[in-house]
Structures are given as structure tokens and as C-alpha cells.
Amino acid sequence: MTRYQEVAALLRQRIEHGVYRVGDRLPSIRALCREHAISISTAQEAYRRLEDAMLVEARARSGYFVLPRQAPAQLPAVTRPAQRPLEVSQWDQVLELVGMNRDHGVLMLGRGIPDLDAATLKPLQRLLAGLYRHGDALSASYDSLIGSLKLRQQIVRLATTSGCLLHPDDVLITTGCQEALAIALRTLTSPGDVVAVDSPSFYGTMQILKANGLKAMEIPTDPRDGISLEALELALEQWPVRAIQVTPTCNNPLGYTMPEVKKRALVRLAQRFDVAIVEDDIYGDLSFVTPRPRTLKSYDDDGRVLLCSGFSKTLMPGLRVGWLAPGRYRDQALHMKYVSTGASATLPQLAVAEFAAKGHYERHVREMVHRYQRHRDILLGWVGQHFPQGTRVSYPQGGFLLWLELPEAIDCIRLNERLAEVGVRIAPGSLFSASGKYRHCLRLNYAAALTPETAVAVRQVGEVAEAMLREEAELVG
Amino acid sequence: MTRYQEVAALLRQRIEHGVYRVGDRLPSIRALCREHAISISTAQEAYRRLEDAMLVEARARSGYFVLPRQAPAQLPAVTRPAQRPLEVSQWDQVLELVGMNRDHGVLMLGRGIPDLDAATLKPLQRLLAGLYRHGDALSASYDSLIGSLKLRQQIVRLATTSGCLLHPDDVLITTGCQEALAIALRTLTSPGDVVAVDSPSFYGTMQILKANGLKAMEIPTDPRDGISLEALELALEQWPVRAIQVTPTCNNPLGYTMPEVKKRALVRLAQRFDVAIVEDDIYGDLSFVTPRPRTLKSYDDDGRVLLCSGFSKTLMPGLRVGWLAPGRYRDQALHMKYVSTGASATLPQLAVAEFAAKGHYERHVREMVHRYQRHRDILLGWVGQHFPQGTRVSYPQGGFLLWLELPEAIDCIRLNERLAEVGVRIAPGSLFSASGKYRHCLRLNYAAALTPETAVAVRQVGEVAEAMLREEAELVG
Ligand SMILES: Cc1ncc(COP(=O)(O)O)c(C=O)c1O
Ligand SMILES: Cc1ncc(COP(=O)(O)O)c(C=O)c1O
């Protein structure tokens, strides 16, 4: 046993014997160092072990806390998607979610939108206003194709916290993370190719597969630690997979973060089969663990990981500032970027760069992580109170999205239709599957302030689900 | 002979007999109406005839003027591209033009950038600043996929001047016109398909063909009135053409506007062969003719024209606000838009909408048309003075781009390399061909203020070309 394993084992014993109880604050890193005469990094590693085991949880600026032995509600079991490559459908339902005019009367519980009212965002608005007011002709013109150097430098700086050593020339600015994903996938594939994805998976990526005539090989995924490497290996053996697309940190929709050993193993597996990985890290900086978990890209030593990210979840979606670190595919990615939208808008890039350079980014993200973690716990409480028995929920390690598995009898498309009547919308689970699986699942968002109206809306979702279940039982009975 | 043909014939006679001499102002529309007891539209039609014949030219706010019998320099002959579908190359050279970091020391004579210093643009900056300063959470969030209704309403209003009757739901906001073109072409084609294009053709569109594995069937094009319908018909008979892509109004790079009868005929031809048309109208509002010429779309009665445009040439490229009216392909186009970049940035859309709603758009464009027309004549003069004998130039009917055909011996890629030494860059002609034709051609931009430095730079281009010609002759001799 290494030193950190010993310390972790000791702490685990104390938790199990009730020395530290549920909700208790554990010794600080410093205290642990003193107690066991270990280094800071050893102490951190010990806590990381316990976090991976879901025994403790880090809360920003407060330290580590003992988690309930039973997570607030049961976690869903490993997913069981189809066992062969599929064409992607579900566009009509995605369009219903993303195509809607924003209707002020409707409470959108399902969208992937961060808290946009935070005071820590205000400096960004000021920067944007100033730049647009005083921008010169250069900034009103076309930017260079790769994007503003100032912003790429800040991205490189911020990426060090996820273990990535990038050069500004390794980064390509895109129009949102969506364009980064589209470019990455189009760079790697031709129509008819197979792409392996974690499942459930972000509908935006699934629809990229559809639009490009690609097939999705959906891989069983554990809601606690991500894509099954065994199932993935089997798929790589059986099918001509051209790329692996995953969201391993603060996953959308499941909320898990893959443990670091598993991340490393995934990269090695891709190397063994000589397949590229498209890594979506858009929620990564919103991890509840500090320092934030490493990216797959940080284990990539031969340029096969195409890291996609952006500022839509950490700052504002409306900026449409994303980025791509395309590894060894830089030349093709640059071409794809050019034909897709040309150079990106200049001033939003400069505003984000300034915002980050002045330390506002880290401040804002710290604040949000704190808030989202609190909101998660509140929402979990509400779900526990108001949802039908047998409902199972995810336990997000970051971000602001909660995944619910309702009893199988409930069709969440119909649930959503019925909720429309009371002015509430959720994101039905089938959006996250190639072929309409996860019909009894749904996604909720806990980013915005959890107001009394939100509480009512969440209760309504639970009650309508309950009612549907009753009706179903009556029909059968 | 119809009435307007009679009046046109009479005016032509008077010009030829020297009643009106080169540079003279012709009778106003009103005066013509009185003199011949005709309606305003008949008088306009008569002048349009004379414009098509290049005998007179309209100048914004001043009326019609007699043109020199000999255009300032000879127009190039009909282009002669390859006679079969080709794969597109030339990416490296395009990248050199669009990928460059803006270097303050270099005078870019070749980029497609409008005048960004105009006072009439200032209200747009103010609007942008105000919106970013005071924008609410909604405008910082995702817009609806189709784009802001306010902007779509303004686009519909402005499009009436080109004879288009659109509904706001027919318009889809995109990230620049580039995305509109990419969406339109991807909606219509699959890899391996053939697309007919006017030639020379905007390199951005050519590179879309390349990125999507499409083949370009380059159609001979008359620098005075556009794509040869005879050659196009032949191509449609011989090859499985899936789409026709043209820029019929204020063409980039040739500057012509197709006469309206020819536009109508093009749409009918497409109908006969049941082929869709991708119409690029991004320079259309910058026509030197008032009211601006009609679009192909205005003749489209079965939804086969996909009209692509945007505000990069009339306002600012850095806004990245473009649009697409996809006709009967709306559903597929919406899907392509979603997977390409998701919803477009909200606030630039609102700013453009406000700018247009307040009448600033028309005011600014009027001002620019006036300026560009003057600049064209100045630049033509400089070219006449400084370029080698045998140089032929276009005579732009709008926009701010001039096309030059130098003596065949001059390779404009090399010319550009040599110009780099003196800090000047042009756009080499080969960018505008699938296969590197037009090597002895180049494009210049006359949008920005024609300062003494620009005059020197233009002279340098001419002188270096002259020098290359001499060296060539010595080598041969
Ligand atoms: C996992 C994931 N990736 C990418 C995106 C798209 O991000 P952007 O809005 O920057 O295009 C989203 C947004 O919903 C997302 O949830
Ligand atoms: C003919 C033509 N179409 C489209 C574009 C692209 O426009 P945007 O900058 O709006 O993407 C250009 C710009 O150079 C152009 O010249």
C-alpha cells in the first residue's frame, strides 16, 4: 500500500466506525498533513480516493464532508443501450427543445443553461459594452481564422488546471462548443462511419452524427464512473469504429466524472486500437472537486484526443465562444472551421480574454461551483419528496444537470406534453439516445435560483408523473 | 418595340450623335417622363436598358451619366474554365489569405472587407454597446434556433427592394454568410456530387465544395453579364449536377450584375432540369443601380432558390450575422444549422435589427454605394496609369472589388510573394478557381479610403508586375 492509500484506508475506517458522521467536516488537508506527516499532494490524493469511492465530497472553500452512506436517492444502474451501430433519430424532439421561441410564460426545467444573473458576471458585460463602444476597425473586421491570440493564451493558462500543457497554436476558437464538436467529428469521419459514444449522450452531438450520416455505437455507461471500458473494448473489436466521443468530466446528462485511472485507461485503449477520441469538456471547470479533474487530453501523448470546450456553461451561451484543441488533426480542423463559419466574431473573444486575464473567470467559476453544489442538494431533496416511488436519480459531481430515471411505465414525452399545459418543460430522456431509449428518463437543470416557483414546478413534474403512473395502473388493473 | 425600348433607342441615338457627351448628366427620370409622356417605371426601364448596354451609369442621388465609349480599360473576355467536374484544390493559398494574423505593417489590397470607418456605422456601435451593457439574462442565453424575430422581420422588409416577398419564418439567421452557404450546399448534396458554379468564384464557396467532397463544374462566365446559360445548359445535360451556385448581383470577384432577363432565364433553366440554386447575394445591396437589382429568389415560384446573404459587406464582418432563405429546404437547413453551431449569438442580431428599424441601414448603405462608386473610378484610373500594357480590368456594377487580368506571363502567386517584401498583399486569381486557373489574374479592394499609401501600393503592384514581365522577356529573348 502506498502512503496515500494507507491514509485513505484509515479515514474510511473512521467513517465506517462513526468517528466522523454523515455531514461532518473532515480534517483539512493541512491537518491531515500534520497528523500523518505527509505531503499536501499525498493528503489530496487520499481524499481523491475517498471521493472516487463516494464516501466524502469536497465543497468549494469549505473542505471535505462525509456523504450519506446511501446517496440521497438511488443511482441508476449501468445503462443498456442497443448493441449495434444505429442511425440517429429524435430530431423532431430535439427541435422542440432547442427551436422554441423563448416564451416568458414557460418554466424551462430541462435546458442546459447556466445561472446568468450572477454578480460575478457583471464585469464581462462591462467589458463587452466597452469593446463594442470603442472597438476599432480591426476588431470590426474578420479575425484570423484560428482566433484571437489573447484568448488562446488565456485558454492555455486555464487548461493547466486540468493537467493540459497546450500551446496557443494548438487551440482553435470556434462558434460555441457545438462547432468544435462538429468540426472534430467531421474531421475524423466520412458518411457511413461508426462513432462510439457514452450513453446517454448530449443530443447536440448525436444530431451531428445524424447530419453527417454517421452511425452511433452506444456504449453502456455507469452513472457513477462513466463509459464501460469492457463494453467499449468489445465494440472496438467488433465494429470499425472511427472515433470515440465522450464527455468524461461532469457528464451531460449523468453528472459523473470518470476517475482518473479510468481516464488514463480509456486513452490507452484508444491508442491500442488506434482510434481518435473527441472529448467534450464543456462542463469540466464546473467540477465540485478542487482542483478540477484532469482531462483525457492530459493523458494524450500522441495527439489523438480532440478536446472540445467553451464558455457557454461557465459564462454565457449567447456569446457563442467555444474552442477546440485538435491535436494532430489541426490542419484538417482549420479547413473545416473555415468552411463552416469563417473566422469567429472578434469582440466576444477579446472580452472573454480580458475577463480571464483579470482573474474574473476563476472568481466567477468558484462562485458558481459553490452555488450549483448547494442547488444540487436542494433539488435532490425536492425530488425525494415529490417523485413517485422507484424514481432513481444521479448524483452530479459537477455542472448543473440532474438525471432522473422514473418507473418504466412513464413515457416522458407524454409527461412533457402534459406539463406544457401547466407551463413547465423538462428534457425527455429519449433525446439522449440514438434510437429513443431512456423514454422513462428526464433531465432537470438546477443552475438558476431555486425560487418558490421552481419548487412548485418540480413538484408538478413529480405529481404529473405520479398521476400518469396511477392511470397506467388503473388501465392495467 | 415597346415604349421603353423606343425611349431607350432615342437616348442611345443622342449619345452616339454627341448630343450628350461622355460624363454628361442625362435628363432626370421626371424630365424624361414629361418629355415623352411616359410613366416613371417606363422611364426607369429605358435607363436600365442603357445601363445594361453600358452606355450610361446611375450615380446614387445624382442621376444618370454618359459613360466613356471605351470602358476605362478593356474588360476581360468570357472565362474558360475546365470542361469537366473537378475536385477543388487551392486550400493552402486560401489559408494564406484568411489565416493570417492581422499584421499592422502590411497593406492588404486583396481582402473582401468593407469600409469600417464610416460615420454612418457609429449608431451600430452605440447599439451594440448599450445592448451588451444592459442585456438581460435572456439575451445572454441561447437564442431560438431560427434566430431573433426582430431581425428576421427587418430582413424581410429590406428584401422587398430586391423583389422578394418573404415571411419571417422563411429566414434563418446564420453565423455569417459563410455558414448560410455551407448549410445550403450540405442540405442539397452528398459527397461525390457535382455543383455547377460561375467561374471565377468566391474561394469560400469553393472550399465548402472541397470540404464536403463535392466536385465543381466551373461554367464559363461573361465578366459583363455573368454565367453563360448556354454552357450551363450543356453542363446540366452532360453531368449529374445537384446544385447551381452563383453570385449574380455585384459578383465577387468580377463585379458584374446579371441582367434581369438573364436572371429569370436562369431560374427557368433550373426548373427545367429540376436543380436547386444557391444564390449568394451578400454584395447585392451595394449595387450602384437604384433601386437595387432583383435577386434570382424573386423569380423563384417553387422554392428551389436558397438565398444566402448577411451583413458582413454592408455593415461589419466581425458581427458574423448572416442569413439564409432556404425555400422548400427549410427543415433540412434548420437541422444543419443546429448541428453546425447551434443558435446564433443573440445581441449582434438585436443590434442589427434596431439599426435597420431606425433607418440607419439604408442610410449607411446609400453612403457606402456613393463612396465605393467614386473609389472604383479612382482605382480604375490608377490601374490604367501603373499597370503593364495588356492589363484588362472589370467594371464593377457594385461592391468594392476589382478584378484584373494581367498579361499571361505573370504568375500572381509569385507577384504576391514579391509584394510581401514591400509590405503589400493582393488576392491571387487562382484562389477563385477549383484547379488554379486565373494565375495571371488578381483581385483588389477599393472599399477603404484611397489614401496616398494605397496609391503607392497600387503603383507598386503595377511596377512589380511590369518588372516580372521584363525579366520574363529577357529570359525568353
Ligand atoms: C455536453 C455539451 N456539449 C456541448 C454543448 C454545446 O455548447 P455550445 O452552446 O457552446 O455550442 C452543450 C450545450 O448544451 C453540452 O451540454
Ligand atoms: C461572395 C461572398 N460570399 C460570402 C462571403 C462570406 O461572408 P461572411 O463573412 O458573412 O461569412 C464572402 C466574404 O468574403 C463573399 O465574398
JSON list of N, CA, C and O in Angstrom, two decimals, chain A residues 263-294:
[
{"chain": "A", "resi": 263, "resn": "LYS", "atom": "N", "xyz": [-9.78, 7.25, -16.80]},
{"chain": "A", "resi": 263, "resn": "LYS", "atom": "CA", "xyz": [-9.49, 8.15, -17.93]},
{"chain": "A", "resi": 263, "resn": "LYS", "atom": "C", "xyz": [-8.22, 7.73, -18.63]},
{"chain": "A", "resi": 263, "resn": "LYS", "atom": "O", "xyz": [-8.15, 7.64, -19.86]},
{"chain": "A", "resi": 264, "resn": "ARG", "atom": "N", "xyz": [-7.20, 7.45, -17.83]},
{"chain": "A", "resi": 264, "resn": "ARG", "atom": "CA", "xyz": [-5.94, 7.06, -18.43]},
{"chain": "A", "resi": 264, "resn": "ARG", "atom": "C", "xyz": [-6.12, 5.77, -19.23]},
{"chain": "A", "resi": 264, "resn": "ARG", "atom": "O", "xyz": [-5.64, 5.64, -20.35]},
{"chain": "A", "resi": 265, "resn": "ALA", "atom": "N", "xyz": [-6.86, 4.85, -18.64]},
{"chain": "A", "resi": 265, "resn": "ALA", "atom": "CA", "xyz": [-7.08, 3.56, -19.32]},
{"chain": "A", "resi": 265, "resn": "ALA", "atom": "C", "xyz": [-7.83, 3.74, -20.64]},
{"chain": "A", "resi": 265, "resn": "ALA", "atom": "O", "xyz": [-7.56, 3.06, -21.63]},
{"chain": "A", "resi": 266, "resn": "LEU", "atom": "N", "xyz": [-8.76, 4.69, -20.66]},
{"chain": "A", "resi": 266, "resn": "LEU", "atom": "CA", "xyz": [-9.50, 4.95, -21.90]},
{"chain": "A", "resi": 266, "resn": "LEU", "atom": "C", "xyz": [-8.57, 5.44, -23.00]},
{"chain": "A", "resi": 266, "resn": "LEU", "atom": "O", "xyz": [-8.65, 4.99, -24.15]},
{"chain": "A", "resi": 267, "resn": "VAL", "atom": "N", "xyz": [-7.67, 6.35, -22.63]},
{"chain": "A", "resi": 267, "resn": "VAL", "atom": "CA", "xyz": [-6.73, 6.86, -23.64]},
{"chain": "A", "resi": 267, "resn": "VAL", "atom": "C", "xyz": [-5.84, 5.72, -24.15]},
{"chain": "A", "resi": 267, "resn": "VAL", "atom": "O", "xyz": [-5.59, 5.59, -25.35]},
{"chain": "A", "resi": 268, "resn": "ARG", "atom": "N", "xyz": [-5.40, 4.87, -23.23]},
{"chain": "A", "resi": 268, "resn": "ARG", "atom": "CA", "xyz": [-4.53, 3.74, -23.65]},
{"chain": "A", "resi": 268, "resn": "ARG", "atom": "C", "xyz": [-5.30, 2.79, -24.58]},
{"chain": "A", "resi": 268, "resn": "ARG", "atom": "O", "xyz": [-4.75, 2.28, -25.55]},
{"chain": "A", "resi": 269, "resn": "LEU", "atom": "N", "xyz": [-6.56, 2.57, -24.25]},
{"chain": "A", "resi": 269, "resn": "LEU", "atom": "CA", "xyz": [-7.39, 1.69, -25.09]},
{"chain": "A", "resi": 269, "resn": "LEU", "atom": "C", "xyz": [-7.51, 2.27, -26.51]},
{"chain": "A", "resi": 269, "resn": "LEU", "atom": "O", "xyz": [-7.36, 1.56, -27.50]},
{"chain": "A", "resi": 270, "resn": "ALA", "atom": "N", "xyz": [-7.75, 3.56, -26.58]},
{"chain": "A", "resi": 270, "resn": "ALA", "atom": "CA", "xyz": [-7.85, 4.22, -27.89]},
{"chain": "A", "resi": 270, "resn": "ALA", "atom": "C", "xyz": [-6.54, 4.09, -28.65]},
{"chain": "A", "resi": 270, "resn": "ALA", "atom": "O", "xyz": [-6.52, 3.88, -29.87]},
{"chain": "A", "resi": 271, "resn": "GLN", "atom": "N", "xyz": [-5.44, 4.19, -27.92]},
{"chain": "A", "resi": 271, "resn": "GLN", "atom": "CA", "xyz": [-4.14, 4.04, -28.57]},
{"chain": "A", "resi": 271, "resn": "GLN", "atom": "C", "xyz": [-3.98, 2.63, -29.12]},
{"chain": "A", "resi": 271, "resn": "GLN", "atom": "O", "xyz": [-3.54, 2.42, -30.24]},
{"chain": "A", "resi": 272, "resn": "ARG", "atom": "N", "xyz": [-4.39, 1.65, -28.30]},
{"chain": "A", "resi": 272, "resn": "ARG", "atom": "CA", "xyz": [-4.22, 0.27, -28.70]},
{"chain": "A", "resi": 272, "resn": "ARG", "atom": "C", "xyz": [-4.99, -0.02, -30.00]},
{"chain": "A", "resi": 272, "resn": "ARG", "atom": "O", "xyz": [-4.50, -0.71, -30.87]},
{"chain": "A", "resi": 273, "resn": "PHE", "atom": "N", "xyz": [-6.18, 0.57, -30.12]},
{"chain": "A", "resi": 273, "resn": "PHE", "atom": "CA", "xyz": [-6.98, 0.34, -31.33]},
{"chain": "A", "resi": 273, "resn": "PHE", "atom": "C", "xyz": [-6.77, 1.44, -32.38]},
{"chain": "A", "resi": 273, "resn": "PHE", "atom": "O", "xyz": [-7.45, 1.45, -33.39]},
{"chain": "A", "resi": 274, "resn": "ASP", "atom": "N", "xyz": [-5.87, 2.33, -32.09]},
{"chain": "A", "resi": 274, "resn": "ASP", "atom": "CA", "xyz": [-5.57, 3.45, -32.99]},
{"chain": "A", "resi": 274, "resn": "ASP", "atom": "C", "xyz": [-6.84, 4.20, -33.42]},
{"chain": "A", "resi": 274, "resn": "ASP", "atom": "O", "xyz": [-7.11, 4.38, -34.62]},
{"chain": "A", "resi": 275, "resn": "VAL", "atom": "N", "xyz": [-7.60, 4.61, -32.44]},
{"chain": "A", "resi": 275, "resn": "VAL", "atom": "CA", "xyz": [-8.83, 5.38, -32.69]},
{"chain": "A", "resi": 275, "resn": "VAL", "atom": "C", "xyz": [-8.68, 6.75, -32.03]},
{"chain": "A", "resi": 275, "resn": "VAL", "atom": "O", "xyz": [-8.03, 6.86, -30.99]},
{"chain": "A", "resi": 276, "resn": "ALA", "atom": "N", "xyz": [-9.26, 7.75, -32.64]},
{"chain": "A", "resi": 276, "resn": "ALA", "atom": "CA", "xyz": [-9.22, 9.10, -32.06]},
{"chain": "A", "resi": 276, "resn": "ALA", "atom": "C", "xyz": [-10.34, 9.27, -31.05]},
{"chain": "A", "resi": 276, "resn": "ALA", "atom": "O", "xyz": [-11.36, 8.58, -31.11]},
{"chain": "A", "resi": 277, "resn": "ILE", "atom": "N", "xyz": [-10.13, 10.18, -30.10]},
{"chain": "A", "resi": 277, "resn": "ILE", "atom": "CA", "xyz": [-11.15, 10.48, -29.09]},
{"chain": "A", "resi": 277, "resn": "ILE", "atom": "C", "xyz": [-11.58, 11.93, -29.22]},
{"chain": "A", "resi": 277, "resn": "ILE", "atom": "O", "xyz": [-10.75, 12.84, -29.26]},
{"chain": "A", "resi": 278, "resn": "VAL", "atom": "N", "xyz": [-12.89, 12.16, -29.28]},
{"chain": "A", "resi": 278, "resn": "VAL", "atom": "CA", "xyz": [-13.42, 13.51, -29.20]},
{"chain": "A", "resi": 278, "resn": "VAL", "atom": "C", "xyz": [-13.91, 13.70, -27.77]},
{"chain": "A", "resi": 278, "resn": "VAL", "atom": "O", "xyz": [-14.88, 13.07, -27.34]},
{"chain": "A", "resi": 279, "resn": "GLU", "atom": "N", "xyz": [-13.20, 14.54, -27.02]},
{"chain": "A", "resi": 279, "resn": "GLU", "atom": "CA", "xyz": [-13.52, 14.75, -25.61]},
{"chain": "A", "resi": 279, "resn": "GLU", "atom": "C", "xyz": [-14.28, 16.06, -25.44]},
{"chain": "A", "resi": 279, "resn": "GLU", "atom": "O", "xyz": [-13.79, 17.12, -25.79]},
{"chain": "A", "resi": 280, "resn": "ASP", "atom": "N", "xyz": [-15.47, 15.97, -24.90]},
{"chain": "A", "resi": 280, "resn": "ASP", "atom": "CA", "xyz": [-16.28, 17.16, -24.63]},
{"chain": "A", "resi": 280, "resn": "ASP", "atom": "C", "xyz": [-16.09, 17.52, -23.15]},
{"chain": "A", "resi": 280, "resn": "ASP", "atom": "O", "xyz": [-16.49, 16.77, -22.26]},
{"chain": "A", "resi": 281, "resn": "ASP", "atom": "N", "xyz": [-15.47, 18.67, -22.92]},
{"chain": "A", "resi": 281, "resn": "ASP", "atom": "CA", "xyz": [-15.14, 19.08, -21.54]},
{"chain": "A", "resi": 281, "resn": "ASP", "atom": "C", "xyz": [-15.89, 20.35, -21.14]},
{"chain": "A", "resi": 281, "resn": "ASP", "atom": "O", "xyz": [-15.47, 21.09, -20.25]},
{"chain": "A", "resi": 282, "resn": "ILE", "atom": "N", "xyz": [-17.01, 20.62, -21.79]},
{"chain": "A", "resi": 282, "resn": "ILE", "atom": "CA", "xyz": [-17.63, 21.94, -21.61]},
{"chain": "A", "resi": 282, "resn": "ILE", "atom": "C", "xyz": [-18.07, 22.21, -20.16]},
{"chain": "A", "resi": 282, "resn": "ILE", "atom": "O", "xyz": [-18.11, 23.35, -19.73]},
{"chain": "A", "resi": 283, "resn": "TYR", "atom": "N", "xyz": [-18.37, 21.14, -19.41]},
{"chain": "A", "resi": 283, "resn": "TYR", "atom": "CA", "xyz": [-18.75, 21.34, -18.01]},
{"chain": "A", "resi": 283, "resn": "TYR", "atom": "C", "xyz": [-17.58, 21.12, -17.04]},
{"chain": "A", "resi": 283, "resn": "TYR", "atom": "O", "xyz": [-17.76, 21.23, -15.83]},
{"chain": "A", "resi": 284, "resn": "GLY", "atom": "N", "xyz": [-16.41, 20.77, -17.56]},
{"chain": "A", "resi": 284, "resn": "GLY", "atom": "CA", "xyz": [-15.29, 20.33, -16.73]},
{"chain": "A", "resi": 284, "resn": "GLY", "atom": "C", "xyz": [-14.90, 21.30, -15.64]},
{"chain": "A", "resi": 284, "resn": "GLY", "atom": "O", "xyz": [-14.62, 20.91, -14.50]},
{"chain": "A", "resi": 285, "resn": "ASP", "atom": "N", "xyz": [-14.87, 22.61, -15.96]},
{"chain": "A", "resi": 285, "resn": "ASP", "atom": "CA", "xyz": [-14.46, 23.59, -14.96]},
{"chain": "A", "resi": 285, "resn": "ASP", "atom": "C", "xyz": [-15.49, 23.75, -13.85]},
{"chain": "A", "resi": 285, "resn": "ASP", "atom": "O", "xyz": [-15.21, 24.39, -12.83]},
{"chain": "A", "resi": 286, "resn": "LEU", "atom": "N", "xyz": [-16.67, 23.19, -14.05]},
{"chain": "A", "resi": 286, "resn": "LEU", "atom": "CA", "xyz": [-17.72, 23.29, -13.01]},
{"chain": "A", "resi": 286, "resn": "LEU", "atom": "C", "xyz": [-17.72, 22.08, -12.09]},
{"chain": "A", "resi": 286, "resn": "LEU", "atom": "O", "xyz": [-18.71, 21.81, -11.40]},
{"chain": "A", "resi": 287, "resn": "SER", "atom": "N", "xyz": [-16.60, 21.36, -12.07]},
{"chain": "A", "resi": 287, "resn": "SER", "atom": "CA", "xyz": [-16.50, 20.21, -11.16]},
{"chain": "A", "resi": 287, "resn": "SER", "atom": "C", "xyz": [-16.55, 20.67, -9.71]},
{"chain": "A", "resi": 287, "resn": "SER", "atom": "O", "xyz": [-16.00, 21.71, -9.35]},
{"chain": "A", "resi": 288, "resn": "PHE", "atom": "N", "xyz": [-17.20, 19.86, -8.86]},
{"chain": "A", "resi": 288, "resn": "PHE", "atom": "CA", "xyz": [-17.27, 20.19, -7.43]},
{"chain": "A", "resi": 288, "resn": "PHE", "atom": "C", "xyz": [-15.99, 19.80, -6.70]},
{"chain": "A", "resi": 288, "resn": "PHE", "atom": "O", "xyz": [-15.85, 20.06, -5.51]},
{"chain": "A", "resi": 289, "resn": "VAL", "atom": "N", "xyz": [-15.08, 19.16, -7.39]},
{"chain": "A", "resi": 289, "resn": "VAL", "atom": "CA", "xyz": [-13.80, 18.77, -6.81]},
{"chain": "A", "resi": 289, "resn": "VAL", "atom": "C", "xyz": [-12.76, 19.83, -7.15]},
{"chain": "A", "resi": 289, "resn": "VAL", "atom": "O", "xyz": [-12.71, 20.33, -8.27]},
{"chain": "A", "resi": 290, "resn": "THR", "atom": "N", "xyz": [-11.93, 20.19, -6.15]},
{"chain": "A", "resi": 290, "resn": "THR", "atom": "CA", "xyz": [-10.87, 21.17, -6.38]},
{"chain": "A", "resi": 290, "resn": "THR", "atom": "C", "xyz": [-9.52, 20.53, -6.04]},
{"chain": "A", "resi": 290, "resn": "THR", "atom": "O", "xyz": [-9.43, 19.94, -4.96]},
{"chain": "A", "resi": 291, "resn": "PRO", "atom": "N", "xyz": [-8.50, 20.65, -6.87]},
{"chain": "A", "resi": 291, "resn": "PRO", "atom": "CA", "xyz": [-8.55, 21.22, -8.22]},
{"chain": "A", "resi": 291, "resn": "PRO", "atom": "C", "xyz": [-9.38, 20.33, -9.15]},
{"chain": "A", "resi": 291, "resn": "PRO", "atom": "O", "xyz": [-9.55, 19.15, -8.87]},
{"chain": "A", "resi": 292, "resn": "ARG", "atom": "N", "xyz": [-9.87, 20.93, -10.23]},
{"chain": "A", "resi": 292, "resn": "ARG", "atom": "CA", "xyz": [-10.78, 20.20, -11.10]},
{"chain": "A", "resi": 292, "resn": "ARG", "atom": "C", "xyz": [-10.08, 18.96, -11.67]},
{"chain": "A", "resi": 292, "resn": "ARG", "atom": "O", "xyz": [-8.86, 18.91, -11.78]},
{"chain": "A", "resi": 293, "resn": "PRO", "atom": "N", "xyz": [-10.84, 17.93, -12.02]},
{"chain": "A", "resi": 293, "resn": "PRO", "atom": "CA", "xyz": [-10.26, 16.69, -12.54]},
{"chain": "A", "resi": 293, "resn": "PRO", "atom": "C", "xyz": [-9.53, 16.91, -13.86]},
{"chain": "A", "resi": 293, "resn": "PRO", "atom": "O", "xyz": [-9.80, 17.87, -14.58]},
{"chain": "A", "resi": 294, "resn": "ARG", "atom": "N", "xyz": [-8.62, 16.00, -14.13]},
{"chain": "A", "resi": 294, "resn": "ARG", "atom": "CA", "xyz": [-7.86, 16.08, -15.37]},
{"chain": "A", "resi": 294, "resn": "ARG", "atom": "C", "xyz": [-8.72, 15.69, -16.58]},
{"chain": "A", "resi": 294, "resn": "ARG", "atom": "O", "xyz": [-9.69, 14.96, -16.45]}
]
